[in-house]
Short mmCIF file of N, CA and C in Angstrom, two decimals:
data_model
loop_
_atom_site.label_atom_id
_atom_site.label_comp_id
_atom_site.label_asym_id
_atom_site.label_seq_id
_atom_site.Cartn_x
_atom_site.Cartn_y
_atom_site.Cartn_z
N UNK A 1 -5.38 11.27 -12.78
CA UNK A 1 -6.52 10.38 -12.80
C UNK A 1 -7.63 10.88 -11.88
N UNK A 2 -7.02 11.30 -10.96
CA UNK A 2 -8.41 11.82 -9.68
C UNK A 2 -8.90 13.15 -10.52
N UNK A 3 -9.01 13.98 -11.69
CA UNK A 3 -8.96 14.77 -11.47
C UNK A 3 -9.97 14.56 -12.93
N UNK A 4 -10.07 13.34 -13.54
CA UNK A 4 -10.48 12.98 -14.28
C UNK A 4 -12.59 12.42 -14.34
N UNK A 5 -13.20 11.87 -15.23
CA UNK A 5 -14.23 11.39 -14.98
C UNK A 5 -14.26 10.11 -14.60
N UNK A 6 -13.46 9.46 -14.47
CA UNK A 6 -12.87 8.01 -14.15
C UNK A 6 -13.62 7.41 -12.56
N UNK A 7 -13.75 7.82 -12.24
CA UNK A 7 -14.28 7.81 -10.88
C UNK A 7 -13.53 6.73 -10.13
N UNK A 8 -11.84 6.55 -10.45
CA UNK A 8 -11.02 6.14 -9.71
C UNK A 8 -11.25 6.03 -8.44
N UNK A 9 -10.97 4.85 -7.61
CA UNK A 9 -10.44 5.00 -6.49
C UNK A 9 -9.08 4.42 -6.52
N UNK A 10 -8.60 5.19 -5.09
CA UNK A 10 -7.16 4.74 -4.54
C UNK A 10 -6.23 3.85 -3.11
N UNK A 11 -5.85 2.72 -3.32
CA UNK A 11 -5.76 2.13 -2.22
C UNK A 11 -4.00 1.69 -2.82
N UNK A 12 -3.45 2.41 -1.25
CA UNK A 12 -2.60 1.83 -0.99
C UNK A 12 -1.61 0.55 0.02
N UNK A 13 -1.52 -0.22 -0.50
CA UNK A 13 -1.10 -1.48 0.20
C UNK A 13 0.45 -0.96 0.50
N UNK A 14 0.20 -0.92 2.07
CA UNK A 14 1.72 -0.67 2.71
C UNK A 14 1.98 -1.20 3.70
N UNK A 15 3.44 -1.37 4.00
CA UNK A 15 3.90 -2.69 4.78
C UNK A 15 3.89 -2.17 6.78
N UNK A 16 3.86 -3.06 7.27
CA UNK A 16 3.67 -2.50 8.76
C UNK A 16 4.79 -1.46 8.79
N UNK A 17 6.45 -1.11 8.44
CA UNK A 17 7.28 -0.88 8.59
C UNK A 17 8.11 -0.51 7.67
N UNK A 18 9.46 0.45 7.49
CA UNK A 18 10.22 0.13 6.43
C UNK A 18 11.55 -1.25 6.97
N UNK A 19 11.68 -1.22 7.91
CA UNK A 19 12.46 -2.15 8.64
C UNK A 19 11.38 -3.72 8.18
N UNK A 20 10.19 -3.62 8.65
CA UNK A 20 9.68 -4.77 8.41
C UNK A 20 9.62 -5.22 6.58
N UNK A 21 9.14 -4.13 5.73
CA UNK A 21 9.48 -4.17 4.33
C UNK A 21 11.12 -4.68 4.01
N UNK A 22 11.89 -4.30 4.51
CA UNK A 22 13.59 -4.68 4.79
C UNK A 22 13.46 -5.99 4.75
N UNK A 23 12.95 -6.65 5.82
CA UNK A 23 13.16 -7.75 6.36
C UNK A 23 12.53 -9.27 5.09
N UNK A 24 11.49 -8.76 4.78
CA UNK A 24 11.19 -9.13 4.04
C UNK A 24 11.35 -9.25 2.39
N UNK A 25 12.20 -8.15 1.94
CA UNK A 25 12.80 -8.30 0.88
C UNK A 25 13.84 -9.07 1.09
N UNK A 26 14.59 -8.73 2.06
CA UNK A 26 16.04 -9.71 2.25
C UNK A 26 15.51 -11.01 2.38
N UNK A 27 14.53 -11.47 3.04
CA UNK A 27 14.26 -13.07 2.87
C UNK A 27 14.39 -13.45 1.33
N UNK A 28 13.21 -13.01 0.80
CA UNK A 28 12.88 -13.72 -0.45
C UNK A 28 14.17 -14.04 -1.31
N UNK A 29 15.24 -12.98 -1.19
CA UNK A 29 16.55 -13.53 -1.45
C UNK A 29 16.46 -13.20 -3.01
N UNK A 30 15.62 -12.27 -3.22
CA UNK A 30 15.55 -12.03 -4.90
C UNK A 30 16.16 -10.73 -5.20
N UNK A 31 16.84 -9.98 -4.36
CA UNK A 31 17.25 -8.34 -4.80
C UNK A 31 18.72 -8.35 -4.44
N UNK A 32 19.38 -7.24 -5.65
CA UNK A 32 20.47 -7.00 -5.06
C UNK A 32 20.69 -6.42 -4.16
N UNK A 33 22.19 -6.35 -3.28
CA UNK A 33 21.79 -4.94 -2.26
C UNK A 33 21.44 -3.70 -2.95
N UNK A 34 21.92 -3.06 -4.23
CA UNK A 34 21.67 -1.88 -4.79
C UNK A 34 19.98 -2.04 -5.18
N UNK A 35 19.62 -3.09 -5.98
CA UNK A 35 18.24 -2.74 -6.03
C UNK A 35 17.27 -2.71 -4.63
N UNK A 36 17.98 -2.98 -3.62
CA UNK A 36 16.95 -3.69 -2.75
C UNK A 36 16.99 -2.00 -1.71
N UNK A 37 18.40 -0.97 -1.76
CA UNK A 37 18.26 0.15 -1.08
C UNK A 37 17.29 0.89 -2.59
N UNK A 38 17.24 0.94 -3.79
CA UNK A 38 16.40 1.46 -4.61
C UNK A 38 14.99 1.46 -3.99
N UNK A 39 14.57 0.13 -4.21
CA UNK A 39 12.93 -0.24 -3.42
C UNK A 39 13.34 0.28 -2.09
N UNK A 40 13.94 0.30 -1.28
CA UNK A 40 13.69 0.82 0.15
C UNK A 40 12.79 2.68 -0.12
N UNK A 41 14.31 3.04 -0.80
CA UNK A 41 14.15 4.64 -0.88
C UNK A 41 13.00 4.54 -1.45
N UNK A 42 12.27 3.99 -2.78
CA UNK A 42 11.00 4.75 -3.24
C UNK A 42 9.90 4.17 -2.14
N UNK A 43 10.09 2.76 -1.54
CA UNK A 43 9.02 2.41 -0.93
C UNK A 43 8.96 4.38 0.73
N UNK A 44 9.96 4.19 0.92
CA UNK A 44 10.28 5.69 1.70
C UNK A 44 9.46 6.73 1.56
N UNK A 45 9.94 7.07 -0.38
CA UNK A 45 8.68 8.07 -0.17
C UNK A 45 7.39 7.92 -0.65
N UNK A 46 6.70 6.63 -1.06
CA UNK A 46 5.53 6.56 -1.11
C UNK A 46 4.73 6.20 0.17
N UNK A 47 5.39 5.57 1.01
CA UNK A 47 4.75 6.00 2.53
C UNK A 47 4.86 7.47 2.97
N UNK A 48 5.45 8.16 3.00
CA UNK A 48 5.26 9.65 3.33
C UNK A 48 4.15 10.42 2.66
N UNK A 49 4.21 9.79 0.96
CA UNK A 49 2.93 10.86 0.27
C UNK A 49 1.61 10.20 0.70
N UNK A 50 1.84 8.88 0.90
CA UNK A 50 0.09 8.19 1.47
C UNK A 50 0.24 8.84 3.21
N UNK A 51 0.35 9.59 3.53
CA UNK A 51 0.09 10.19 4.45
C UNK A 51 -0.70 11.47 4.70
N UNK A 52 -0.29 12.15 3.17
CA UNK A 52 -0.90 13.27 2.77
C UNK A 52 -2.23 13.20 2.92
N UNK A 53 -3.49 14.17 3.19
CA UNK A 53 -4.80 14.00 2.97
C UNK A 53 -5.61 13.97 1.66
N UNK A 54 -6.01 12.76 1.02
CA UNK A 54 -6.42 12.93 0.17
C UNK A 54 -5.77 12.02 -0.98
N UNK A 55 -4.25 11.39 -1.00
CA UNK A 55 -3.78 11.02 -1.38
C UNK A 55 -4.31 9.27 -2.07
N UNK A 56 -4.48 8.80 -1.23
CA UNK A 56 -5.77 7.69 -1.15
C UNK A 56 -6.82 6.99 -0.95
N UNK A 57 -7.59 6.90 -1.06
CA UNK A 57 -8.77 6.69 -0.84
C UNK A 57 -8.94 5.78 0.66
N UNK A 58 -8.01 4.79 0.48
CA UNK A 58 -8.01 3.67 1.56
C UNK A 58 -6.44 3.38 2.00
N UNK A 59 -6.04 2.86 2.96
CA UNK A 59 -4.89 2.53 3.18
C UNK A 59 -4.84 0.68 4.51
N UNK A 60 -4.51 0.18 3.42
CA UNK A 60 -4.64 -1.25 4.04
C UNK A 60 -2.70 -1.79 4.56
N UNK A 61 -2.78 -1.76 5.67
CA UNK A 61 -1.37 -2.28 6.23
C UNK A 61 -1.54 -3.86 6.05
N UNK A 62 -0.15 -4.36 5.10
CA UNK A 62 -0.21 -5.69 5.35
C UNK A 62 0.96 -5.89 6.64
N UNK A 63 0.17 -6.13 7.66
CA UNK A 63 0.80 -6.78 8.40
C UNK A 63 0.14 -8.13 9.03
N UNK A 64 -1.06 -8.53 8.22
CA UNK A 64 -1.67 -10.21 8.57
C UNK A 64 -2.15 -9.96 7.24
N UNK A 65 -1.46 -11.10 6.40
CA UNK A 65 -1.83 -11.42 5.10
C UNK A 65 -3.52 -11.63 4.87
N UNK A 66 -4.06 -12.46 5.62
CA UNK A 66 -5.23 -12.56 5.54
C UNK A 66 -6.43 -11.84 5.70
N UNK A 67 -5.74 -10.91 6.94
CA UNK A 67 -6.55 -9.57 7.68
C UNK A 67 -6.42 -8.58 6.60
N UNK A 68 -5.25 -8.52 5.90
CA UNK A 68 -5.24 -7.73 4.90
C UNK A 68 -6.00 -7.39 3.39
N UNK A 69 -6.00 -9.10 3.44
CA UNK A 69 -6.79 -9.23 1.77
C UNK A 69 -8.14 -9.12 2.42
N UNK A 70 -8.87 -9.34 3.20
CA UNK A 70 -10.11 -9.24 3.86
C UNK A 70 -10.86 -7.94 3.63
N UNK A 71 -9.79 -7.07 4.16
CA UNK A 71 -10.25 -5.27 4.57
C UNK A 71 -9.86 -4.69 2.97
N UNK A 72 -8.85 -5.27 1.68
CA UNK A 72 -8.93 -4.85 0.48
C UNK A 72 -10.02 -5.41 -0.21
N UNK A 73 -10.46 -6.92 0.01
CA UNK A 73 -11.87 -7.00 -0.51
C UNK A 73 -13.11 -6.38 -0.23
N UNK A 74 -13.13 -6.58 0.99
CA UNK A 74 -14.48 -5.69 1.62
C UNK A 74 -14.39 -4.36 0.61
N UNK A 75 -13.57 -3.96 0.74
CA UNK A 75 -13.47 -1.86 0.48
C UNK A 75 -13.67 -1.94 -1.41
N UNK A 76 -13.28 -3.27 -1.84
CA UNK A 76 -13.28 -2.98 -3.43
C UNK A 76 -14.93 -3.62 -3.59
N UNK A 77 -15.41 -4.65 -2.59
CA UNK A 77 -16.41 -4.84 -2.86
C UNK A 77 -17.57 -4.01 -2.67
N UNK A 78 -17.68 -3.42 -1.60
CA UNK A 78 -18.42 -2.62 -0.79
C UNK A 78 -18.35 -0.95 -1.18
N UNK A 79 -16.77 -0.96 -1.51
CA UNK A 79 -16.61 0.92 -1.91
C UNK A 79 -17.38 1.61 -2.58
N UNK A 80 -17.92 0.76 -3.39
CA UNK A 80 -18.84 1.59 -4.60
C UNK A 80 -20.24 1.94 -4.02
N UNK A 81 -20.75 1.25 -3.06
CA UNK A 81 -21.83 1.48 -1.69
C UNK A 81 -21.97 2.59 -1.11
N UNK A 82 -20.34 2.63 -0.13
CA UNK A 82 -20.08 3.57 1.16
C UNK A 82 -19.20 5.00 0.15
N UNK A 83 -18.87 4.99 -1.26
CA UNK A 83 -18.15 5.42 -1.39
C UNK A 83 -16.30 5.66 -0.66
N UNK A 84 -15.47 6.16 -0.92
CA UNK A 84 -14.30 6.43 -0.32
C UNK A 84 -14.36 6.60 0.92
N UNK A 85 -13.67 6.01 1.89
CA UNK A 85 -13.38 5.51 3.35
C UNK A 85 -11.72 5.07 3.81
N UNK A 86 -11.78 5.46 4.69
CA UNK A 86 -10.18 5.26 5.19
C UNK A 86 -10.34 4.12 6.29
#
């Protein structure tokens, strides 16, 4: 897609933690243990590749729900302005 005329952008929503992502799947009480180490491992390595340079455009930590949707609105509202920003 980036590589395309699409003029994509990319934002990834990632959790303060994989322990804190843990914690929070086990609440909701909706996963098995096997699916719930599945989502661990891929959530694993899609935090490692959003680390890469270039990988996304933006990277918003939910760790305050509200602080979070705030800084993903601003950037979807505003992005097309400032262009791509981290």
């Amino acid at each position: 897609m980036k590589r395309t005329d699409l003029n994509a952008r990319f934002l990834f929503l990632a959790p303060p933690s994989l322990e804190e992502l843990e914690r929070r799947l086990r609440g909701r009480g909706t996963e098995s243990e096997e699916s719930l180490k599945k989502r661990l491992a891929q959530a694993k390595i899609e935090l490692e590749y959003s680390k890469q340079p270039g990988a996304h455009d933006k990277i918003v930590v939910n760790d305050d729900l509200d602080k979070a949707y705030r800084e993903m609105r601003d950037w979807i509202v505003d992005g097309g302005k400032f262009g791509a920003q981290q």
